[in-house]
Coordinates of C-alpha atoms in Angstrom, one line a residue:
M1 CA 0.0 0.0 0.0
N2 CA 1.2 3.5 -0.8
A3 CA 0.2 5.3 2.4
E4 CA 1.8 8.5 1.2
R5 CA -0.7 8.8 -1.6
L6 CA -3.5 8.6 1.0
I7 CA -1.9 11.3 3.1
L8 CA -1.4 13.6 0.1
R9 CA -5.1 13.2 -0.8
F10 CA -6.1 14.2 2.8
V11 CA -3.8 17.3 2.7
D12 CA -4.7 18.3 -0.8
G13 CA -8.4 17.7 -0.5
G14 CA -8.9 15.5 -3.5
E15 CA -7.3 13.4 -6.3
E16 CA -7.0 16.0 -9.1
D17 CA -3.5 17.4 -8.3
L18 CA -1.8 14.4 -6.5
D19 CA 0.8 13.8 -9.2
S20 CA 1.8 17.5 -9.1
F21 CA 1.8 17.4 -5.3
Q22 CA 4.0 14.3 -5.2
A23 CA 6.4 15.8 -7.8
A24 CA 6.7 19.0 -5.8
L25 CA 7.6 17.0 -2.6
A26 CA 10.1 14.8 -4.4
D27 CA 12.1 17.9 -5.4
R28 CA 12.3 19.3 -1.8
D29 CA 15.4 18.6 0.3
L30 CA 14.1 18.3 3.9
P31 CA 13.4 16.6 6.2
Q32 CA 15.7 13.8 5.3
Q33 CA 14.6 10.2 5.5
G34 CA 13.6 9.1 9.0
P35 CA 15.3 6.5 11.2
R36 CA 16.5 3.3 9.6
S37 CA 14.4 1.4 12.0
W38 CA 10.9 0.9 10.7
L39 CA 9.6 0.2 14.2
L40 CA 11.1 3.5 15.6
D41 CA 9.7 5.5 12.7
R42 CA 6.2 4.2 13.1
A43 CA 6.2 4.3 16.9
S44 CA 7.1 8.0 16.7
L45 CA 4.4 8.8 14.2
L46 CA 1.7 6.8 16.1
Y47 CA 2.6 8.5 19.4
T48 CA 2.2 11.9 17.8
V49 CA -1.1 11.1 16.2
F50 CA -2.7 9.0 19.0
V51 CA -1.2 10.7 22.1
G52 CA -0.1 14.2 21.0
L53 CA -3.3 15.0 19.0
L54 CA -5.4 13.6 21.8
R55 CA -3.8 16.0 24.3
A56 CA -4.2 18.8 21.8
E57 CA -7.9 18.0 21.6
A58 CA -8.3 18.2 25.4
R59 CA -6.6 21.6 25.7
R60 CA -8.4 24.9 25.1
P61 CA -6.5 26.4 22.2
A62 CA -5.1 29.9 22.4
S63 CA -6.2 32.6 20.0
P64 CA -3.7 34.6 18.0
A65 CA -3.5 38.3 18.9
T66 CA -3.7 39.4 15.3
R67 CA -5.5 38.4 12.1
S68 CA -2.2 37.7 10.4
V69 CA -0.1 34.7 11.6
F70 CA 3.3 33.3 10.6
Y71 CA 4.4 29.7 10.4
E72 CA 8.1 29.3 10.8
L73 CA 10.0 26.2 11.7
G74 CA 12.5 28.1 13.8
A75 CA 9.9 30.3 15.6
Q76 CA 10.6 28.8 19.0
R77 CA 13.7 31.1 18.9
E78 CA 13.0 34.7 19.9
Q79 CA 15.5 36.0 17.4
M80 CA 13.7 34.3 14.5
R81 CA 10.3 35.6 15.7
K82 CA 11.7 39.1 15.8
A83 CA 13.1 38.8 12.3
K84 CA 9.8 37.5 10.8
T85 CA 7.8 40.2 12.7
S86 CA 10.1 42.9 11.2
F87 CA 9.8 41.4 7.8
V88 CA 6.0 41.5 7.7
R89 CA 5.7 44.9 9.5
T90 CA 8.2 46.5 7.0
H91 CA 6.9 45.0 3.8
F92 CA 3.2 44.5 4.5
D93 CA 2.5 46.9 7.3
E94 CA 0.9 44.1 9.4
D95 CA 1.5 42.8 12.9
I96 CA 1.7 39.0 13.2
D97 CA 1.4 36.3 15.8
F98 CA 2.8 32.7 15.7
L99 CA 0.8 29.6 15.9
L100 CA 3.0 26.7 16.9
T101 CA 2.4 23.1 17.9
H102 CA 4.4 23.5 21.1
R103 CA 5.1 26.2 23.7
L104 CA 3.8 29.2 21.8
K105 CA 0.1 29.0 21.0
G106 CA -0.8 32.6 20.2
R107 CA -0.7 35.6 22.4
G108 CA -4.5 36.1 22.5
G109 CA -5.1 33.7 25.4
P110 CA -7.2 30.5 25.7
R111 CA -10.7 30.5 24.3
R112 CA -13.6 28.3 23.2
M113 CA -13.5 27.0 19.6
T114 CA -16.1 27.9 17.1
V115 CA -18.3 25.2 15.6
H116 CA -16.4 25.4 12.4
E117 CA -13.1 25.0 14.2
R118 CA -14.3 22.0 16.1
C119 CA -15.6 20.3 12.9
L120 CA -12.4 21.0 10.9
S121 CA -10.0 19.9 13.7
R122 CA -12.0 16.8 14.5
G123 CA -12.2 15.8 10.8
W124 CA -8.5 16.3 10.5
R125 CA -7.6 14.2 13.5
R126 CA -9.8 11.4 12.2
R127 CA -7.9 11.5 8.8
A128 CA -4.6 11.7 10.6
R129 CA -5.3 8.5 12.5
I130 CA -6.5 6.7 9.4
A131 CA -3.3 7.8 7.6
A132 CA -1.1 6.7 10.5
L133 CA -2.6 3.3 10.6
A134 CA -2.3 3.0 6.8
T135 CA 1.5 3.5 7.1
L136 CA 1.7 0.2 9.0
L137 CA 0.9 -1.5 5.6
D138 CA 3.7 0.4 3.8
P139 CA 7.1 -0.8 4.9
R140 CA 9.1 0.9 2.1
R141 CA 8.8 4.5 3.3
R142 CA 9.6 6.5 6.4
Y143 CA 6.8 8.6 7.8
R144 CA 7.9 10.1 11.1
W145 CA 8.3 13.6 9.6
W146 CA 4.6 13.6 8.8
G147 CA 3.9 13.7 12.6
H148 CA 5.0 17.4 12.7
V149 CA 2.7 18.2 9.7
F150 CA -0.3 16.4 11.3
A151 CA 0.2 18.3 14.6
T152 CA 0.7 21.7 13.0
I153 CA -2.3 21.3 10.7
N154 CA -4.4 20.5 13.8
T155 CA -3.2 23.7 15.5
F156 CA -4.2 25.7 12.5
A157 CA -7.6 23.9 12.2
Q158 CA -8.4 24.7 15.8
A159 CA -7.9 28.4 15.0
V160 CA -9.2 28.6 11.5
D161 CA -11.7 31.4 12.2
Q162 CA -9.1 33.5 13.9
Y163 CA -6.8 34.5 11.0
D164 CA -7.2 36.0 7.5
V165 CA -3.6 35.8 6.3
V166 CA -1.0 33.1 6.9
Y167 CA 2.7 33.5 6.1
V168 CA 4.7 30.3 5.6
S169 CA 8.5 30.4 5.1
K170 CA 11.1 27.8 4.1
P171 CA 9.1 26.3 1.2
W172 CA 12.1 24.1 0.3
D173 CA 11.1 22.0 3.4
R174 CA 8.4 19.4 2.7
R175 CA 6.7 20.1 6.1
C176 CA 6.3 23.8 5.3
Y177 CA 5.1 23.0 1.8
C178 CA 2.5 20.5 3.0
I179 CA 1.2 23.0 5.6
A180 CA 0.9 25.8 3.0
T181 CA -1.0 23.3 0.8
F182 CA -3.5 22.4 3.5
L183 CA -4.1 26.0 4.3
Q184 CA -4.7 27.0 0.7
R185 CA -7.0 24.0 0.1
H186 CA -9.0 23.9 3.3
T187 CA -9.2 27.5 4.6
S188 CA -10.3 30.9 3.3
A189 CA -7.1 32.6 4.4
E190 CA -4.7 34.2 2.0
V191 CA -1.5 32.0 2.1
R192 CA 1.7 34.0 1.4
V193 CA 4.6 31.7 0.9
V194 CA 7.9 33.5 1.6
F195 CA 10.9 32.3 -0.5
Q196 CA 14.4 32.8 0.6
S197 CA 17.1 34.6 -1.5
M198 CA 18.2 31.5 -3.4
P199 CA 17.4 30.0 -6.8
L200 CA 14.1 28.4 -7.3
Y201 CA 15.1 25.8 -9.8
G202 CA 16.7 23.1 -7.7
N203 CA 13.9 22.4 -5.1
Q204 CA 11.3 25.2 -5.3
R205 CA 10.2 25.6 -8.9
R206 CA 7.3 23.2 -8.5
L207 CA 4.4 25.0 -6.8
H208 CA 1.1 23.2 -7.4
V209 CA -1.2 25.4 -5.3
P210 CA -2.2 29.0 -6.2
V211 CA -0.8 30.8 -3.2
T212 CA 0.8 34.2 -3.1
A213 CA 4.5 33.8 -3.7
V214 CA 6.7 36.4 -1.9
V215 CA 10.2 36.4 -3.4
T216 CA 12.9 38.2 -1.5
S217 CA 15.5 38.7 -4.2
R218 CA 15.0 40.5 -7.5
V219 CA 16.8 37.6 -9.3
N220 CA 13.8 35.4 -8.3
V221 CA 11.3 37.7 -10.1
P222 CA 12.2 36.6 -13.7
E223 CA 12.8 33.1 -12.5
A224 CA 9.4 32.7 -10.9
E225 CA 7.7 34.2 -14.0
Y226 CA 9.7 31.8 -16.2
F227 CA 8.5 28.7 -14.3
R228 CA 5.0 30.0 -14.0
A229 CA 4.9 30.4 -17.8
A230 CA 6.2 26.8 -18.0
G231 CA 3.2 25.6 -15.9
E232 CA 5.3 24.5 -12.9
F233 CA 5.1 27.5 -10.6
K234 CA 1.3 28.0 -10.2
A235 CA 1.4 31.0 -7.9
A236 CA -1.8 33.2 -8.0
K237 CA 0.4 36.2 -7.4
I238 CA 4.2 36.9 -7.4
I239 CA 5.3 39.7 -5.0
Y240 CA 8.8 41.0 -4.7
R241 CA 9.9 42.2 -1.2
S242 CA 13.6 42.7 -0.9
S243 CA 15.5 41.1 2.0
E244 CA 14.2 38.5 4.4
F245 CA 16.3 40.0 7.3
V246 CA 15.2 43.6 7.2
D247 CA 16.7 44.7 10.5
E248 CA 20.1 43.4 9.5
R249 CA 19.8 45.1 6.2
A250 CA 18.8 48.4 7.8
A251 CA 21.9 48.2 10.1
L252 CA 24.3 47.7 7.1
A253 CA 26.2 50.9 6.3
R254 CA 27.4 51.3 2.7
R255 CA 31.2 51.5 2.8
S256 CA 34.3 51.2 0.7
P257 CA 35.5 47.6 0.2
L258 CA 38.1 46.2 2.5
Y259 CA 39.0 43.3 0.2
D260 CA 39.2 42.9 -3.6
I261 CA 37.5 39.5 -3.7
G262 CA 35.3 37.7 -1.2
F263 CA 34.7 33.9 -1.5
F264 CA 31.5 32.9 0.4
A265 CA 31.8 29.2 1.2
S266 CA 29.0 26.7 1.5
G267 CA 30.6 24.1 3.8
D268 CA 30.2 21.4 1.1
W269 CA 33.0 19.2 2.7
A270 CA 30.8 18.7 5.9
R271 CA 27.5 18.0 4.2
E272 CA 25.9 14.6 3.7
D273 CA 25.9 14.0 -0.1
G274 CA 27.2 17.6 -0.3
L275 CA 23.7 18.8 0.5
Y276 CA 22.6 18.4 4.1
W277 CA 24.4 19.6 7.2
A278 CA 25.9 16.5 8.7
R279 CA 24.5 15.5 12.1
D280 CA 27.3 13.1 13.1
I281 CA 30.0 15.5 14.2
E282 CA 32.6 12.8 14.7
Q283 CA 32.1 11.7 11.1
V284 CA 32.7 15.3 10.0
R285 CA 35.9 15.3 12.0
A286 CA 37.0 12.1 10.4
G287 CA 36.3 13.5 6.9
A288 CA 33.6 11.0 6.0
F289 CA 31.8 13.5 3.8
R290 CA 34.7 14.8 1.9
G291 CA 35.2 14.4 -1.8
N292 CA 31.6 15.0 -3.0
A293 CA 31.0 16.8 -6.3
Y294 CA 30.2 20.1 -4.7
E295 CA 33.3 20.1 -2.6
R296 CA 35.5 19.2 -5.5
Q297 CA 34.1 22.1 -7.6
A298 CA 34.4 24.5 -4.6
E299 CA 38.0 23.5 -4.1
Q300 CA 38.8 24.0 -7.8
V301 CA 37.2 27.5 -7.7
L302 CA 38.8 28.5 -4.4
E303 CA 42.3 27.3 -5.4
A304 CA 41.9 29.2 -8.7
L305 CA 41.0 32.4 -6.8
V306 CA 44.1 32.0 -4.7
R307 CA 46.2 31.8 -7.8
Y308 CA 44.4 34.8 -9.3
A309 CA 45.0 36.8 -6.1
G310 CA 48.7 36.0 -6.2
S311 CA 49.2 36.7 -9.9
R312 CA 47.2 40.0 -9.9
H313 CA 48.3 40.9 -6.4
R314 CA 44.7 41.2 -5.2
T315 CA 43.3 40.5 -1.7
L316 CA 41.1 37.5 -1.2
R317 CA 38.9 37.1 1.9
I318 CA 37.3 33.6 2.5
Y319 CA 34.0 33.8 4.4
L320 CA 33.1 30.6 6.3
H321 CA 29.5 29.3 6.0
P322 CA 27.5 29.6 9.3
Y323 CA 27.7 25.8 9.6
E324 CA 31.5 25.9 9.2
R325 CA 31.6 28.6 11.9
R326 CA 29.7 26.3 14.3
L327 CA 32.0 23.4 13.6
L328 CA 35.0 25.5 14.3
H329 CA 33.9 27.3 17.4
E330 CA 31.8 24.5 19.0
H331 CA 33.7 21.4 18.0
G332 CA 37.2 22.7 17.0
I333 CA 36.9 21.4 13.4
E334 CA 38.9 23.4 10.9
P335 CA 37.8 23.8 7.3
P336 CA 40.1 21.7 5.0
Y337 CA 41.1 24.8 3.0
R338 CA 42.6 26.6 6.0
G339 CA 46.1 26.2 4.6
L340 CA 45.3 28.3 1.6
A341 CA 45.3 31.5 3.7
D342 CA 48.7 33.2 4.0
G343 CA 47.6 36.0 6.3
E344 CA 48.5 38.6 3.7
L345 CA 46.8 38.4 0.4
V346 CA 44.5 35.5 1.4
T347 CA 42.7 35.7 4.8
I348 CA 39.8 33.9 6.4
D349 CA 36.8 35.4 8.2
D350 CA 36.1 32.7 10.8
R351 CA 34.2 34.7 13.4
P352 CA 31.2 33.1 15.1
G353 CA 27.8 33.8 13.5
H354 CA 27.3 34.5 9.8
S355 CA 28.4 36.7 7.0
R356 CA 25.3 38.8 6.4
D357 CA 27.0 41.8 7.9
A358 CA 29.9 41.6 5.4
H359 CA 28.1 42.3 2.2
Y360 CA 30.0 45.5 1.6
E361 CA 33.4 44.2 2.7
A362 CA 34.4 42.6 -0.7
D363 CA 34.5 44.6 -4.0
V364 CA 33.7 41.4 -5.9
A365 CA 31.9 38.3 -4.4
V366 CA 32.2 34.8 -5.7
A367 CA 30.3 31.7 -4.5
L368 CA 29.1 28.3 -5.6
R369 CA 25.7 28.1 -3.8
S370 CA 25.6 30.9 -1.3
S371 CA 22.5 33.1 -0.9
T372 CA 24.9 36.0 -0.4
I373 CA 25.2 36.5 -4.1
W374 CA 21.5 37.1 -4.5
Q375 CA 21.4 39.3 -1.4
R376 CA 24.3 41.5 -2.7
I377 CA 22.6 42.0 -6.1
D378 CA 19.6 43.3 -4.2
L379 CA 21.9 45.8 -2.5
G380 CA 23.0 47.0 -6.0
L381 CA 26.4 45.2 -5.7
D382 CA 26.3 43.7 -9.2
R383 CA 30.0 42.6 -9.0
S384 CA 28.7 39.3 -7.6
F385 CA 29.1 35.9 -9.3
L386 CA 27.6 32.5 -8.8
F387 CA 28.8 29.2 -10.3
A388 CA 26.5 27.5 -12.8
F389 CA 27.0 23.7 -12.9
N390 CA 26.9 22.2 -16.3
D391 CA 25.3 19.0 -15.0
P392 CA 21.6 19.8 -14.4
T393 CA 21.4 17.1 -11.7
L394 CA 23.9 19.0 -9.6
G395 CA 23.0 22.6 -10.4
N396 CA 20.5 24.5 -8.3
L397 CA 19.7 27.0 -11.1
L398 CA 18.6 27.1 -14.7
P399 CA 20.6 30.0 -16.3
E400 CA 18.0 30.8 -18.9
A401 CA 15.3 31.2 -16.2
I402 CA 17.0 34.2 -14.5
G403 CA 17.0 36.5 -17.6
E404 CA 19.4 39.4 -17.4
Y405 CA 21.1 38.1 -14.3
Q406 CA 22.8 35.4 -16.3
R407 CA 25.6 38.0 -16.4
N408 CA 26.2 37.1 -12.8
L409 CA 27.0 33.5 -13.5
F410 CA 30.2 31.8 -14.5
R411 CA 30.7 28.2 -15.7
S412 CA 34.5 27.9 -15.6
T413 CA 37.5 29.5 -13.8
D414 CA 38.6 31.0 -17.2
E415 CA 35.2 32.7 -17.4
L416 CA 35.5 33.8 -13.8
F417 CA 38.9 35.3 -14.4
A418 CA 37.7 37.2 -17.4
K419 CA 34.8 38.7 -15.3
L420 CA 37.3 39.6 -12.5
D421 CA 39.7 41.2 -15.0
E422 CA 36.7 43.2 -16.3
C423 CA 35.8 44.3 -12.8
F424 CA 39.3 45.4 -12.0
G425 CA 40.1 46.9 -15.4
G426 CA 42.9 44.4 -15.9
T427 CA 45.1 46.2 -13.3
T428 CA 46.9 44.8 -10.3
A429 CA 46.6 46.4 -6.9
V430 CA 46.1 45.6 -3.3
T431 CA 43.3 47.0 -1.2
H432 CA 44.7 48.6 1.8
L433 CA 43.0 47.2 4.9
A434 CA 42.2 49.3 8.0
A435 CA 44.7 48.7 10.8
E436 CA 42.0 47.6 13.2
D437 CA 40.8 44.8 10.8
G438 CA 43.5 42.6 12.3
S439 CA 44.1 40.5 9.2

């Protein structure tokens, strides 16, 4: 039995678009496959559905304090809630509340459900239990991640008459995509799906429900229109609102570059299959994830940039990915390219945190998969270049889909060198760093 098909029918509300729904989920990266143990996978799912949802039914749900709510996987963290609140307030002039399955249940306080809310939530819990039992007949797949979807949908069903607009972020995650699908199919709320500053092609170009798509990079505007014209991205509306992190953007002060070139790393050497942040730190330490196609390409580009910096006498700053910074500061694991830095022309930014405050530090930015390139273009920093893989199974973008921004792509180190020479006018010079920079 294919229990997944049954679940998709419950979430989507019918049979008509199930193939499109299934194809959209297949593209998305996360969550990864559940535990290898079939028993552990099913036990976790059944506990959520038969115990967790029973407890949710017995509680009086809280009411959101506003008619606009936000669903965000990381909203348990205050910093993330603040960022999303600022985003919506700045771009849509609305206040928001968060409806979460655990801990935060809306600031409006406990209340009695309406008849509509009782009917929708009871009907959903009944379907969730049927689906959970059906998974016992499907040993080929892992279903634990659906527990989060079931519980979150129940929370939204219990408050369905309390909101008019729902924002859903991280649509590259299957859980978020399924929740947005349910809300669009089963409620009257306007669903606004917020896309991050990254290409849509790899795992977000398939959108089978007519939600409002909010893209946060100008590069995504022609890309979204391209895939909508192709019939894959079925958004009802496409809205451009620059910058997902508006407070950080507001704090950025335009300044003269400190470095000629900035390479923004993706931490490919510490990712499972080059894609997912590795959870087994000791395997990362042992180099178990080294040698994947993404790391090999990143290594080739970075080593070429080091040669370019030396031959042109240009400064190169390597910016660690946030995951690499965590590995370094929490686990003492150095990036494998540490030895490329000479402390003079080539230096490394390995501070804790992230690189979003460094957009203006580099005159020219280069990356393989970093969202920094799209974010810099939104700041008007057009000297920003992203690698385009020739193999479509590896690449996360389709060059022809991004229109005029193809000028910001490179497919080989020779092409990159030509773009760099064009930026620098073919001259050789060294950017003088401020003494307090400490490089």
